[in-house]
Structures are given as C-alpha cells and as structure tokens.
Short mmCIF file of C-alpha atoms and ligand atoms in Angstrom, two decimals:
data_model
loop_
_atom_site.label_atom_id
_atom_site.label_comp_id
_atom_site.label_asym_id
_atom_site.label_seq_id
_atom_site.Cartn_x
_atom_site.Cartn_y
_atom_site.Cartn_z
CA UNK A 172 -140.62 107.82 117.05
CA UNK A 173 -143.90 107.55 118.78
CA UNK A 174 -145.31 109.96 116.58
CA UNK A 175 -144.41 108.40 113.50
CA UNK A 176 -145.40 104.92 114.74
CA UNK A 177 -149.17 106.15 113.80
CA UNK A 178 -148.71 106.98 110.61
CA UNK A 179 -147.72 105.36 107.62
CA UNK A 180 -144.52 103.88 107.33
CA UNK A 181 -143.44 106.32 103.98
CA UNK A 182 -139.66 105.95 103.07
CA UNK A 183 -137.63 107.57 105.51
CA UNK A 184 -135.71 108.60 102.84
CA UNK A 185 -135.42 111.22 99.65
CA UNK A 186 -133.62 110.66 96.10
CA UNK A 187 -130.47 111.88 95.01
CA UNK A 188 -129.32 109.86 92.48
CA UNK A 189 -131.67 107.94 89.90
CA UNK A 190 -131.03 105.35 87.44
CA UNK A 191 -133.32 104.78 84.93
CA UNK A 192 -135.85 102.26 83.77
CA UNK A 193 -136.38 100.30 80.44
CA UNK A 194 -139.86 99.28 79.50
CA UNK A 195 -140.54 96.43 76.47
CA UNK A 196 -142.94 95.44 74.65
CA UNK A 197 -144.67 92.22 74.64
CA UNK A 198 -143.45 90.60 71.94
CA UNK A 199 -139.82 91.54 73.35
CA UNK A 200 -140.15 90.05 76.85
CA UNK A 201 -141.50 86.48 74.51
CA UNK A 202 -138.06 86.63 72.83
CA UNK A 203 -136.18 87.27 76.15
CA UNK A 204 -138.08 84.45 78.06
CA UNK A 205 -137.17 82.25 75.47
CA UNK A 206 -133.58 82.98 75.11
CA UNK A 207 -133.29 82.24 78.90
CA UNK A 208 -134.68 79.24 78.97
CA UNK A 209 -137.88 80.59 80.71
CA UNK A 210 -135.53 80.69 83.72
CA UNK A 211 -135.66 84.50 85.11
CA UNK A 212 -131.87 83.55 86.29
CA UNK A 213 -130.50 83.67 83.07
CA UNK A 214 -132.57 86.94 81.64
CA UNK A 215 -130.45 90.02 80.64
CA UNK A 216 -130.94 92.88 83.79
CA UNK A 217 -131.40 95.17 80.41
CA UNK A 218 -134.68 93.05 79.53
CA UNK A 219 -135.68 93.68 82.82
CA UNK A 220 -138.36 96.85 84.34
CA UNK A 221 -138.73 95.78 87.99
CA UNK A 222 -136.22 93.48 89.12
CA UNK A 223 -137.65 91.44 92.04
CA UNK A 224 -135.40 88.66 91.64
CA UNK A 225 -133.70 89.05 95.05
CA UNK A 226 -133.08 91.79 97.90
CA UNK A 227 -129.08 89.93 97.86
CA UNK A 228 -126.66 92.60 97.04
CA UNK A 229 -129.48 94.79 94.87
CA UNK A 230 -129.86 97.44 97.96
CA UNK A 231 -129.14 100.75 97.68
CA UNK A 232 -126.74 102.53 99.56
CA UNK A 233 -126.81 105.78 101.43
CA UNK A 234 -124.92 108.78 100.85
CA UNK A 235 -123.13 107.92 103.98
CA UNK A 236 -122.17 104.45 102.99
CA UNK A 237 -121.14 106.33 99.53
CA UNK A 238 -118.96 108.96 101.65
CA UNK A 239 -117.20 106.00 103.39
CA UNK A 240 -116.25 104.15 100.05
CA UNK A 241 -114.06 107.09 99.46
CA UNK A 242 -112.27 106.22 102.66
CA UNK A 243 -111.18 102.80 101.69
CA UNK A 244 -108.00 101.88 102.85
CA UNK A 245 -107.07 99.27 100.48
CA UNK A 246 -103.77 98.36 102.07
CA UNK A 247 -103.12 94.19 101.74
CA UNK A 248 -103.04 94.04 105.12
CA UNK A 249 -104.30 95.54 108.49
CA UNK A 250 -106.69 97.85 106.39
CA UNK A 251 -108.65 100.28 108.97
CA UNK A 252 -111.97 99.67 107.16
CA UNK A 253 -111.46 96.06 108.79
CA UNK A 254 -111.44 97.27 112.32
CA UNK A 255 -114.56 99.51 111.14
CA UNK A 256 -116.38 96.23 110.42
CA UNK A 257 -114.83 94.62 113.22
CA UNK A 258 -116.40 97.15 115.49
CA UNK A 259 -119.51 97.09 113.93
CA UNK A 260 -120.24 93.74 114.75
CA UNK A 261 -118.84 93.36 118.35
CA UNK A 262 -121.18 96.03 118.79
CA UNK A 263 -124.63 95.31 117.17
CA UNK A 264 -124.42 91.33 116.83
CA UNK A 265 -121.77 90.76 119.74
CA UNK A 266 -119.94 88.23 118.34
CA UNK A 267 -115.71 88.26 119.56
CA UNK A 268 -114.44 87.45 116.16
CA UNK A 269 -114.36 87.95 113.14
CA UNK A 270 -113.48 86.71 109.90
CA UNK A 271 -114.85 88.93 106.67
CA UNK A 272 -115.58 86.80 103.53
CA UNK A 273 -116.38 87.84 99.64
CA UNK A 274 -120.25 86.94 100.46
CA UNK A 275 -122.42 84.57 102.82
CA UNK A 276 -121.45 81.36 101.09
CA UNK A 277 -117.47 82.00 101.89
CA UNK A 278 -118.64 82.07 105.48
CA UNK A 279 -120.54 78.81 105.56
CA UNK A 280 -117.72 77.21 102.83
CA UNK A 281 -115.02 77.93 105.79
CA UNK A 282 -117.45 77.26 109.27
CA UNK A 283 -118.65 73.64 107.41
CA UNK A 284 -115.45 72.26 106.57
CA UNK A 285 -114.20 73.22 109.95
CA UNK A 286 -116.73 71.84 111.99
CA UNK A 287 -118.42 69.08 109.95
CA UNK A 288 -116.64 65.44 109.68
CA UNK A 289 -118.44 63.32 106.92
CA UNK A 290 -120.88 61.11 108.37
CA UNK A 291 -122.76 63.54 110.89
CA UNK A 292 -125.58 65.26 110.87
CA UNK A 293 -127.07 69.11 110.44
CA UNK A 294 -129.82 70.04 111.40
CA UNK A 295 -131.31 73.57 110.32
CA UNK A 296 -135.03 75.25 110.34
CA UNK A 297 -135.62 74.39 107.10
CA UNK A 298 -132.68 74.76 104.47
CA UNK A 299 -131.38 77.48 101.87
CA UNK A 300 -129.46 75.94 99.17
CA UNK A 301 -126.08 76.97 99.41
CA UNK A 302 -126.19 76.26 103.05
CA UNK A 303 -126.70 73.50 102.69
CA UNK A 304 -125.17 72.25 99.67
CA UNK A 305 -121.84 73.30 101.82
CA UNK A 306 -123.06 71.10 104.58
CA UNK A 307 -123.33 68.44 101.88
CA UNK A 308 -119.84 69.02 100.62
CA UNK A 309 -118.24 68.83 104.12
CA UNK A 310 -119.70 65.03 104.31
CA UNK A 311 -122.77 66.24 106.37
CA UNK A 312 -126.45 65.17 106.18
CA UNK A 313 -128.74 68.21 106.41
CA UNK A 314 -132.08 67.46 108.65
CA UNK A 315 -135.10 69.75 108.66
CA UNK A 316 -135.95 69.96 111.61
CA UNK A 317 -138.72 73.59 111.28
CA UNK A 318 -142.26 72.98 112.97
CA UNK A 319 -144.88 71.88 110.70
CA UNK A 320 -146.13 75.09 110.47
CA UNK A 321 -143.67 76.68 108.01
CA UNK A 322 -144.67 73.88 105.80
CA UNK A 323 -148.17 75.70 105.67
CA UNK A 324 -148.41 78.73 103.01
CA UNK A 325 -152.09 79.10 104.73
CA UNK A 326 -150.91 78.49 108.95
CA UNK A 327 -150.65 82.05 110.06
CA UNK A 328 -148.29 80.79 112.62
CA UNK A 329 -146.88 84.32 114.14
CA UNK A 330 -143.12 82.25 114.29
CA UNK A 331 -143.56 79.78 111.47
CA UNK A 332 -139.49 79.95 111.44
CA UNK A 333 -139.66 78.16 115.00
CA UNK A 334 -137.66 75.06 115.96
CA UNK A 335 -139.33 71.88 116.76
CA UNK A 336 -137.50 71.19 119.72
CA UNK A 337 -139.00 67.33 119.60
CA UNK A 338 -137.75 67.04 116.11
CA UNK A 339 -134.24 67.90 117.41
CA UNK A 340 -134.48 66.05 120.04
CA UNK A 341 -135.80 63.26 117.93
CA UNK A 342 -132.93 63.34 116.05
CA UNK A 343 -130.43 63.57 119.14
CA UNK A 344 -131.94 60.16 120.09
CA UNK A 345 -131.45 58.69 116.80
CA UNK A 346 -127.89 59.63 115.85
CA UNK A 347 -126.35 60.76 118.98
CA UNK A 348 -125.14 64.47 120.09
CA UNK A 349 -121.87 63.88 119.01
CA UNK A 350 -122.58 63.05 115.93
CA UNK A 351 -124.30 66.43 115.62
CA UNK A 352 -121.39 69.41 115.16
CA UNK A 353 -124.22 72.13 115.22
CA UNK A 354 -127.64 73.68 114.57
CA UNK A 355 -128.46 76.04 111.87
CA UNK A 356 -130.84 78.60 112.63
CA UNK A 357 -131.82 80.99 110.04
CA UNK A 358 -133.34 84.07 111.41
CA UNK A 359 -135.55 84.88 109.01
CA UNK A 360 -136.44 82.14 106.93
CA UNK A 361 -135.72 82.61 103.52
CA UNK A 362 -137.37 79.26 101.98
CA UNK A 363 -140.54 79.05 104.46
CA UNK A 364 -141.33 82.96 103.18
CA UNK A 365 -139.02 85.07 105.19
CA UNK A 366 -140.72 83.52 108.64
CA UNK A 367 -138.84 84.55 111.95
CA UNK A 368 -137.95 82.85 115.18
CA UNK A 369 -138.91 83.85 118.13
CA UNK A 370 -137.43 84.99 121.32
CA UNK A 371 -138.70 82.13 123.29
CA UNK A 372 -137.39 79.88 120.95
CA UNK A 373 -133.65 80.93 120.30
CA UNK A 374 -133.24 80.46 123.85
CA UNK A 375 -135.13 76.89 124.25
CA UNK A 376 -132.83 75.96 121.39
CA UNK A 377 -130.14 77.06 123.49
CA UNK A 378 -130.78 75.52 126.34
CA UNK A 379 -131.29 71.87 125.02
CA UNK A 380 -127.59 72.45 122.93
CA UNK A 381 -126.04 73.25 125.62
CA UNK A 382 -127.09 70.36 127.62
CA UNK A 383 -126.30 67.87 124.76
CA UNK A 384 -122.97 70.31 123.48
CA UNK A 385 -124.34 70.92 120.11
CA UNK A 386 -123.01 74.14 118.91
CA UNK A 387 -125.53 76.68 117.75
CA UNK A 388 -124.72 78.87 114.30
CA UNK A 389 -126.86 81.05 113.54
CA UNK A 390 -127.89 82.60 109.60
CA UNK A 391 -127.86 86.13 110.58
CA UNK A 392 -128.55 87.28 107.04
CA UNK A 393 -131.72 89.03 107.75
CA UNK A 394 -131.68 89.30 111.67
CA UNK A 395 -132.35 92.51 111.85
CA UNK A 396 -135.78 91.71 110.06
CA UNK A 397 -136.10 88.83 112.40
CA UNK A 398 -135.65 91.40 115.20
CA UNK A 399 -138.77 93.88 113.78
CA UNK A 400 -140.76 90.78 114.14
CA UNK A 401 -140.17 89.89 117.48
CA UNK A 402 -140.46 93.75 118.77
CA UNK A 403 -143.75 94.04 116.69
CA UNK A 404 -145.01 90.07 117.31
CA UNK A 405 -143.66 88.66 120.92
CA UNK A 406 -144.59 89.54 124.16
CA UNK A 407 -142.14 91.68 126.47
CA UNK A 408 -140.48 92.93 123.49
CA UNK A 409 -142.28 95.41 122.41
CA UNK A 410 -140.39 98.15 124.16
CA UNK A 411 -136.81 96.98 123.53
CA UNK A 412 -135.16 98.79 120.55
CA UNK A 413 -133.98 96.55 117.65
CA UNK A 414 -130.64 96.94 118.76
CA UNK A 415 -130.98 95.26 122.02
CA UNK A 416 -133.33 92.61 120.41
CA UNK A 417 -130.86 91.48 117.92
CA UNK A 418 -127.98 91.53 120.47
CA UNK A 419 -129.99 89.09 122.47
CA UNK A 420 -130.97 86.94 119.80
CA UNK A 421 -126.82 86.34 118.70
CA UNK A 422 -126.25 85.64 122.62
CA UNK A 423 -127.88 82.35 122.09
CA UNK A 424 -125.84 81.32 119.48
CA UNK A 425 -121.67 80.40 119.24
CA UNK A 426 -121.58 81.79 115.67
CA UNK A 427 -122.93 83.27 112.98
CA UNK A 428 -122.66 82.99 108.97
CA UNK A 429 -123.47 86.20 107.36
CA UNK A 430 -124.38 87.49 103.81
CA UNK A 431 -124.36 91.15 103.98
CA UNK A 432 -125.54 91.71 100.47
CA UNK A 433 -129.33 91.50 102.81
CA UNK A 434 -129.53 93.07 105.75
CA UNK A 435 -126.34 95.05 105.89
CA UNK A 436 -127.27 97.55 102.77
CA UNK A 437 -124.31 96.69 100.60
CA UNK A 438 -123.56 95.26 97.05
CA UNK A 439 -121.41 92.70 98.41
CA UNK A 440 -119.87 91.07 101.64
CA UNK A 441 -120.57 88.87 104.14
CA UNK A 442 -118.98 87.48 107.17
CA UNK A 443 -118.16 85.19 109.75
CA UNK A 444 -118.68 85.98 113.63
CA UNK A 445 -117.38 83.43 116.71
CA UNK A 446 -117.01 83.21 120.02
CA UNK A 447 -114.85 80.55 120.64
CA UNK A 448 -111.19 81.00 120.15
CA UNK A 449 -109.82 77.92 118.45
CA UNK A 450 -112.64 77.98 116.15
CA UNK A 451 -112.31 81.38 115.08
CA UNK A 452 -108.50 80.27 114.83
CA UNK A 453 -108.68 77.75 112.02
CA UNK A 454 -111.30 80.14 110.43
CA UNK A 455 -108.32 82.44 110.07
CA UNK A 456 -106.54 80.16 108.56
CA UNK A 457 -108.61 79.30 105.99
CA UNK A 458 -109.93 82.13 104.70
CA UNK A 459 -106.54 82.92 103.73
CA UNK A 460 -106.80 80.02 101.19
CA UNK A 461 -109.94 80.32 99.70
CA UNK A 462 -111.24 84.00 100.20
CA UNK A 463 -108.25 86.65 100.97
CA UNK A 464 -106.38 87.98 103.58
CA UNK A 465 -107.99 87.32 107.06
CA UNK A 466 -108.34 91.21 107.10
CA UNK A 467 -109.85 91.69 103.91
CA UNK A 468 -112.06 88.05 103.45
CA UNK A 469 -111.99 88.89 99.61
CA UNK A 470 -113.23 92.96 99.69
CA UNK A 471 -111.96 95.56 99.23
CA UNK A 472 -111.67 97.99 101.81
CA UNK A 473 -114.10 100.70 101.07
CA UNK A 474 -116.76 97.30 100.69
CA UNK A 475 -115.80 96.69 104.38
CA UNK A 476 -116.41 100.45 105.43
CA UNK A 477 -119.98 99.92 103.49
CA UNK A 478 -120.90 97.38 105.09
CA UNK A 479 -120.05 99.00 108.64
CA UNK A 480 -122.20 101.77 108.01
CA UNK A 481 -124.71 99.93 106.46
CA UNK A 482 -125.10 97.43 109.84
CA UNK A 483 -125.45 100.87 111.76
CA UNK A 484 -128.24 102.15 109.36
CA UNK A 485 -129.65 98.66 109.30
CA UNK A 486 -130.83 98.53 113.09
CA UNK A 487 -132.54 102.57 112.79
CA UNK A 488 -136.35 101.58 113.38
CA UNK A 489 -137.12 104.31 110.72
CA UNK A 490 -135.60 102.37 107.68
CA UNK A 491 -136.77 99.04 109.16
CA UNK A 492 -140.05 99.67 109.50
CA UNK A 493 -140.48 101.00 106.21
CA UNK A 494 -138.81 98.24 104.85
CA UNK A 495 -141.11 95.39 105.83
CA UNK A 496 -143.68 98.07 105.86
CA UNK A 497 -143.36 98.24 102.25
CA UNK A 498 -143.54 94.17 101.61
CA UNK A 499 -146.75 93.96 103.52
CA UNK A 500 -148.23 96.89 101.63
CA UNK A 501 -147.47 94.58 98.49
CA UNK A 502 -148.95 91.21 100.47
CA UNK A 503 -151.79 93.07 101.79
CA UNK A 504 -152.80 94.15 98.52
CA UNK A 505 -152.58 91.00 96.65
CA UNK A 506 -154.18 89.21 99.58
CA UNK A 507 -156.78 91.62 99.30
CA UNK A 508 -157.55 90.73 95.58
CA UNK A 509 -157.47 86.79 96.83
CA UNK A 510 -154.09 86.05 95.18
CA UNK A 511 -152.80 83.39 96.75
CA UNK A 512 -149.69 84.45 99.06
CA UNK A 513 -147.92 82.65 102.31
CA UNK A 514 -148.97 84.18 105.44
CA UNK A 515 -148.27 85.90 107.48
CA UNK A 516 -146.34 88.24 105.53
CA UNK A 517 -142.86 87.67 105.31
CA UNK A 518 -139.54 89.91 106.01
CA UNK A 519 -137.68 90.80 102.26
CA UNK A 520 -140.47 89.23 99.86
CA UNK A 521 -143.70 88.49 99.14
CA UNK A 522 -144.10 84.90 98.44
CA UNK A 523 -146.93 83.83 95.87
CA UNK A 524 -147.69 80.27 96.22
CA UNK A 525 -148.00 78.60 92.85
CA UNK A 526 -149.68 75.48 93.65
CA UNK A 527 -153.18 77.31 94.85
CA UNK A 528 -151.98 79.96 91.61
CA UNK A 529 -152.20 77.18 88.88
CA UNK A 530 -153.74 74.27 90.84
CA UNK A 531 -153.93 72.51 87.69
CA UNK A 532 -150.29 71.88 87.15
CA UNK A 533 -148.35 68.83 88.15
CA UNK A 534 -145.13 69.80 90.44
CA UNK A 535 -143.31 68.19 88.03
CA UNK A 536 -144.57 70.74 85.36
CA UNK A 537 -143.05 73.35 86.96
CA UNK A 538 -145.93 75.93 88.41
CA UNK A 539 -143.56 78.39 90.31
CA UNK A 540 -141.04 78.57 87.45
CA UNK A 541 -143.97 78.88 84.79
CA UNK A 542 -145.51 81.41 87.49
CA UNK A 543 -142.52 83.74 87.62
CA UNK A 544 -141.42 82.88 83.68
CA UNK A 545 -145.41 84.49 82.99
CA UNK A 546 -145.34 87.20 85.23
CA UNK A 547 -142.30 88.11 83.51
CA UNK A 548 -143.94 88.20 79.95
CA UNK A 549 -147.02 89.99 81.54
CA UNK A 550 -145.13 93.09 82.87
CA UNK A 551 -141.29 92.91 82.95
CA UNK A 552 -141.17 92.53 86.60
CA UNK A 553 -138.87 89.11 87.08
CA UNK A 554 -139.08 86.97 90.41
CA UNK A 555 -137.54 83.91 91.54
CA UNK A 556 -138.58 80.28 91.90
CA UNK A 557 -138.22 78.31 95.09
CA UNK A 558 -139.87 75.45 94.85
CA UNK A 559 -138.80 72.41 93.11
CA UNK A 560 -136.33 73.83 90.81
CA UNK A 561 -134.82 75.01 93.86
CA UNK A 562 -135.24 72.10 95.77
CA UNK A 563 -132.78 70.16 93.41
CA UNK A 564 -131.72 66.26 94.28
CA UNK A 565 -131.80 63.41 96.55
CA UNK A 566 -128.22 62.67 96.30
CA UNK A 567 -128.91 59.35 97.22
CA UNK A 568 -131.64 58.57 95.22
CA UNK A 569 -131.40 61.07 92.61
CA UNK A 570 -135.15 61.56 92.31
CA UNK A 571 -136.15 65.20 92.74
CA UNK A 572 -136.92 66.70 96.33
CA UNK A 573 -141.15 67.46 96.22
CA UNK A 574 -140.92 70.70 98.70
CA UNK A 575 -144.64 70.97 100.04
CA UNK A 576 -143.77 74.76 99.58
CA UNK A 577 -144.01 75.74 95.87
CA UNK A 578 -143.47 79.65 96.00
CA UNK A 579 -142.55 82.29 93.25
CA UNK A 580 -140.58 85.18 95.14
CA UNK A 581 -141.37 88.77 95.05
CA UNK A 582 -137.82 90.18 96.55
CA UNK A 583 -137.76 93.79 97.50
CA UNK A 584 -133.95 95.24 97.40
CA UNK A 585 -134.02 98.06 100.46
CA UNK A 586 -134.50 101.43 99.14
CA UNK A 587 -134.57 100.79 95.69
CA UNK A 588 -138.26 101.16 94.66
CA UNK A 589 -141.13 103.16 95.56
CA UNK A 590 -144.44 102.88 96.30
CA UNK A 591 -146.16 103.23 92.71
CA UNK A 592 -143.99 100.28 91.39
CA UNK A 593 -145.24 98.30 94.58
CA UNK A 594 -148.74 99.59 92.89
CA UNK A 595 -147.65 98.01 89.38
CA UNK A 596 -146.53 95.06 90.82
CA UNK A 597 -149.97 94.12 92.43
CA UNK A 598 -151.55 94.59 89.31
CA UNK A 599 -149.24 93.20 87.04
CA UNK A 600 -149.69 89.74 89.14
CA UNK A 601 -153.06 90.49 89.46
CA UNK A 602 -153.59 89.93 85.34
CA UNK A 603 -151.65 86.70 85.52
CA UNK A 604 -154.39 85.33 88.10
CA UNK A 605 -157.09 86.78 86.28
CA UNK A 606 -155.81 84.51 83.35
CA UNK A 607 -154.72 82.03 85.38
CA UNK A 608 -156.56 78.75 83.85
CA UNK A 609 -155.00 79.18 80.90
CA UNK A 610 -151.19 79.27 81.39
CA UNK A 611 -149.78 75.77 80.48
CA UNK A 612 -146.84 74.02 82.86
CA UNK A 613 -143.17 73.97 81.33
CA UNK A 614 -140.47 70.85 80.87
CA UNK A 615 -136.57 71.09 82.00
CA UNK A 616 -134.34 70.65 78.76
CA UNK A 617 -130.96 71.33 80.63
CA UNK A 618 -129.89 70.37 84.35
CA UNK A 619 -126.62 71.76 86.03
CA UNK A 620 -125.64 69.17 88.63
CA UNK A 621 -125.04 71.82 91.24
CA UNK A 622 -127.84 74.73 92.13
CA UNK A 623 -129.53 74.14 89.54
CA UNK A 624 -131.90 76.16 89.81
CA UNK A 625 -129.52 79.06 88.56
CA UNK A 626 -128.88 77.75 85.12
CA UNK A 627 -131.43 74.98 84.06
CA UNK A 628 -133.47 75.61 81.09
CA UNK A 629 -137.25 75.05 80.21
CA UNK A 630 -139.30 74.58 76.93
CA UNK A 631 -143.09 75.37 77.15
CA UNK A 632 -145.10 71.95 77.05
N1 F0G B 176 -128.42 82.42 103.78
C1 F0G B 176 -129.59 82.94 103.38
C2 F0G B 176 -130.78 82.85 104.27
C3 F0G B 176 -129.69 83.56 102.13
O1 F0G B 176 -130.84 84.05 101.76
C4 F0G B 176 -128.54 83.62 101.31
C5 F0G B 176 -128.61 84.21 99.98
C6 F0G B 176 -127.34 83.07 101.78
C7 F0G B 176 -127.32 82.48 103.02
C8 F0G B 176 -126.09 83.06 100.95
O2 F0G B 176 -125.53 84.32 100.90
O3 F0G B 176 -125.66 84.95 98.48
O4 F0G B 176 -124.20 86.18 100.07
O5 F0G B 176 -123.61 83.89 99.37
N2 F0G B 176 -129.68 84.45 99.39
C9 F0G B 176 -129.86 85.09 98.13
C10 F0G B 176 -131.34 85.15 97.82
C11 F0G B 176 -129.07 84.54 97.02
O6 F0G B 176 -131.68 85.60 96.72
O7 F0G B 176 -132.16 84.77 98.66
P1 F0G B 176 -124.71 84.85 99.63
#
C-alpha cells in the first residue's frame, strides 16, 4: 500500500467483459437533442458515447459480485442474501438495523413519514431533490443550513460540505428543538459538487443534537468517498484505514438513508440503517407496504448479495483511490485549460459551473441545461443539470428557486471507463468553451410538477 501510494493511482483493476460503444455523427446527436427536449434525461442510452449522466446504479460490478448473483436465494422470506447484507452493514457502517429498500428514495419515503409530523422543520447541508421532496411530502419544511462556503464554486474550502453549527442553532432558536425531528447530513454532497464533511464536524453536530434531542440521519450514499477525504484532508486521520473512518463517521449519527446504486457498486438497492429500536420497528412495518418484504425491501436476493460484496470492495483503499483519483485527473485537466469547475475537486463528478461557462446567459435561460444539452451535440458525452432546473419550486410562492450554484455534472460510474475517455472528455468540453460566446440560452416548453428536472422540455431561443 505504501508503495503504491507514490505512484499513480491506475485502475486496480483488468477487463473481462466489454460492452461496446456507439459513436454518431453530428447531425445525429442535433436530431436526438431535439427529440428530448434538449433535456439529456430524456435522450435514448443508444444515442449516447460516454454516458456521464450519473455514477447512480451505472457501476460496474466485479466478478465477485457477479459470482454471488448466482447465489441468490430468492425465497419470499428469510432469504440468506438478507443476513449477507445485514452483516455487511453492522460491520462497515455499524448501524443495529436494518431495513433493505428497492433504492435510496424507499429509505427516505419510509424514515420521513415516520419521523416527520407536518408543520416541523428539516434541516440538511444543503438538499438533494428527492430528499427532500420526501421531507416535503411528510408535511416538513426543508432548511439549508451548509456554511457559506459550499455556496462558492471558487472557495476552496477543504470541507465545503460542513455544517454551520450557528445556522442550526439559529434555527433551534427560531422554531424550537421539538419542532425539529432530525438533521440531514449528506456525506458527500451531491448538489454543492460532491463536498465532504469533516471529522470535526460530524461530531460538533452531534454534540449540539444531543443536547437539544434532535436526531441525526445521515445520507450515507457516498460515505465511503466522504471517508477518502477525511483520511487524505483532516488532521489525525491520515493513518486510520477507510474502514475505521467511516465506522466513526456513522457513530455520530442515529440513522442512515442509503442509495447503494453509489457507493456500494451495484445496479440497484439501497437501504435503511437504525439504532433505535422502536424506530427501526415501524420501519419494518412499512416497508412491507410500500417496498416488499422487510427481508427483501423490493430486491431480489442475488441484488442483496451484490450489494454485500460490493460494500466490502467499496472500503479497499485500492479501488477508492483510483476512483476519486480518476475524477481529479478529469478536474485537474480542465482546470488546467481554465474551464471553469467547482473546487476543490469533488468525490463522483466533476462539476462545470455554467454561470462563469456562458456568463452571458440569464439563469432563467437555462446555462447548465444549454451547457450539458451542447456538450452533448459536441461529442456524445451526456451530463446532468443541477442548477435551476433542478432546483424546481417555491411551493409557496411558486416562483422558481435561483440556486447560487449553477453546475452541469460530469458523473463517473466506478469502473466503467478508462483513462483515454477521461482524455476525450477534457477535450470534448474543452471545444464547447473554446466556442463558448456563441451558444445561445434555451426556454422550458413543458414542466412536470414533481422533479422536474427529469422530464421538462426546452426549445432553443
Ligand atoms: N441521496 C443522494 C445524495 C443522492 O445522490 C441520491 C441519488 C439519492 C439520495 C437518492 O437515491 O436514486 O437510489 O433513490 N442520486 C442520483 C444522482 C440520482 O444522479 O445523483 P436513489
């Protein structure tokens, strides 16, 4: 390990299986983009060469993880693969309980209509939109309550994912603890760039909640990529493994919502993870309505066995540190060039940021969709908006949410692609910025009413 620390993070990894990829032409992509609405939600995966729409559920698996799917036990009930999973996470994230569900969303469906009564009040660093949108469902009122910081594509804030504990406490004052069921932390932060939390922080969060009894849940999608940062970023870490870092970083938490289409190397799962008894309880309970069998959450059982091998593989340094090794290649190249990017660097994606990109668009023209819709027509590669598109709707006042962040996503799915189409990539964004001036702003035609972001459609202006 100490050896290979010095040298260049190369896939720890060789290819057995291969699946090919489809090139287009120019004038193809045009007709594509149009069809979907110039959203790169609704594009064909056919139409696509380099799919950096997301690293959710797009990973691929080991032969290990492959040898295990032909050990599923897919009894109804009691399947073994459950107690597999049910190991696995006792063991790496520590939790006492849990409940598996179809994807991360079932989790925080069942955990916010347990704990939230309409009326109160959620804060989270920063949101993601189903998250949230479940908060919103269960009668809750989502407050941000990140440091400034993540709000900065240019702070290079080591732990822009941090808490701002007078925010929370801010909030406390205003509203009361009680009216507060819990905190959500997500460890790493998807919306601010993939940012982490640090050490320090998890447990001043902690402390305050447990002095005010405000439960602590944490987003452990991609907390083993929270964990590289603090071994590589925070002081007094440096020497733990990434095992013992993430099993700290769970103890300061009651819960944990999980989508294990990330971090866990799978094409689908997720879970839920409590301590406390009576919760966990009522969890049972419902994921027996709305997901499957509380020993099966909606999977089958060779997904469960998956996903316990994958959390296993998921805390080896090797494949860690060539997975964020291989964003920052990407960032440092593009940075290198002057694209515009958030830094520092995130965890699963590089993040281009769209306003400094095409400073001469309005927000409400769209620059991050427009950015990923052209970058798209340039090479084939797709990416995701988050920025207002994403953002969606004051419920209350129906006007759109203006996100300071305007980001298109570069998502790398874990050992899917190499190193030459991280090369392609950088140059394929590279000839969007060189014509950068010149790319006009879009206008939305067609709004869904929830996530929009998934299905609206666009029109060039
Ligand atoms: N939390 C975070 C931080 C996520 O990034 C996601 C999904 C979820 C929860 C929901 O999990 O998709 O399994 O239901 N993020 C995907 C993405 C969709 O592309 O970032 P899910």
């Amino acid at each position: 390990m100490e050896n290979s620390n010095k040298r260049s993070w190369a896939e720890p990894y060789k290819i057995k299986v291969v699946e090919p990829l489809k090139m287009t032409t120019r004038e193809e992509r045009n007709k594509a983009l149009e069809e979907a609405g110039f959203n790169t939600f609704l594009l064909k995966s056919d139409d696509v060469y380099i799919d950096l729409l997301t690293d959710s559920g797009t990973n691929a698996m080991s032969d290990n993880q492959w040898a295990g799917m032909m050990l599923g036990d897919e009894a109804y009930a009691g399947s073994k693969n459950f107690y597999h999973l049910e190991d696995a996470v006792k063991k790496y994230y520590g939790y006492k309980y849990l409940v598996p569900t179809h994807q991360g969303r079932g989790a925080e469906h069942i955990i916010s209509q347990i704990l939230i009564k309409p009326g109160t009040y959620v804060p989270g660093n920063m949101y993601f939109t189903t998250t949230r949108l479940h908060q919103e469902l269960a009668g809750g009122k989502f407050v941000d309550v990140i440091i400034d910081d993540a709000h900065n594509p240019a702070s290079l804030h080591p732990f822009k994912g941090n808490v701002d504990l007078e925010k929370l406490d801010a909030l406390v004052k205003k509203v009361g603890a009680k009216s507060i069921p819990y905190i959500t932390i997500g460890v790493t932060v998807n919306m601010a760039g993939g940012q982490p939390v640090a050490m320090a922080n998890l447990k001043d969060v902690r402390a305050y909640c447990l002095k005010q009894g405000i439960r602590v849940v944490l987003d452990a999608t991609r907390a083993v990529e929270n964990a590289y940062f603090i071994k590589t970023r925070e002081k007094g870490y440096e020497n733990k493994s990434i095992e013992e870092i993430l099993l700290e970083m769970c103890s300061y938490s009651d819960a944990c919502t999980m989508s294990g289409k990330k971090d866990c190397l799978t094409n689908i799962g997720g879970f839920l993870a409590l301590n406390e008894w009576d919760v966990f309880e009522e969890a049972r309970n419902m994921v027996v309505v709305y997901e499957g069998l509380h020993t099966y959450g909606g999977l089958a059982g060779r997904d469960m066995e998956a996903m316990a091998r994958g959390i296993a593989e998921a805390v080896q340094w090797d494949h860690i540190r060539a997975r964020i090794g291989q964003v920052e290649y990407v960032g440092d190249k593009l940075k290198s060039l002057s694209v515009p990017i958030v830094l520092p660097i995130g965890g699963h994606a590089v993040f281009l940021d769209a306003k400094t990109f095409l400073p001469h668009l309005k927000q409400t023209e769209f620059p991050a969709q427009t950015l990923a819709a052209e970058l798209y027509l340039e090479s084939g590669i797709r990416s995701m908006e988050r920025g207002i598109v994403s953002a969606g709707r004051n419920s209350e006042t129906g006007d759109h949410f203006y996100p300071k962040l305007e980001l298109v996503r570069l998502t790398f799915p874990r050992r899917v692609y190499t190193q030459a189409h991280c090369d392609v990539t950088v140059e394929a964004v590279n000839e969007v910025f060189n014509r950068r001036n010149s790319i006009k702003g879009l206008k939305m035609v067609y709004e869904p009413k929830y996530l929009r972001f998934f299905q609206a459609r666009f029109e060039r202006l």
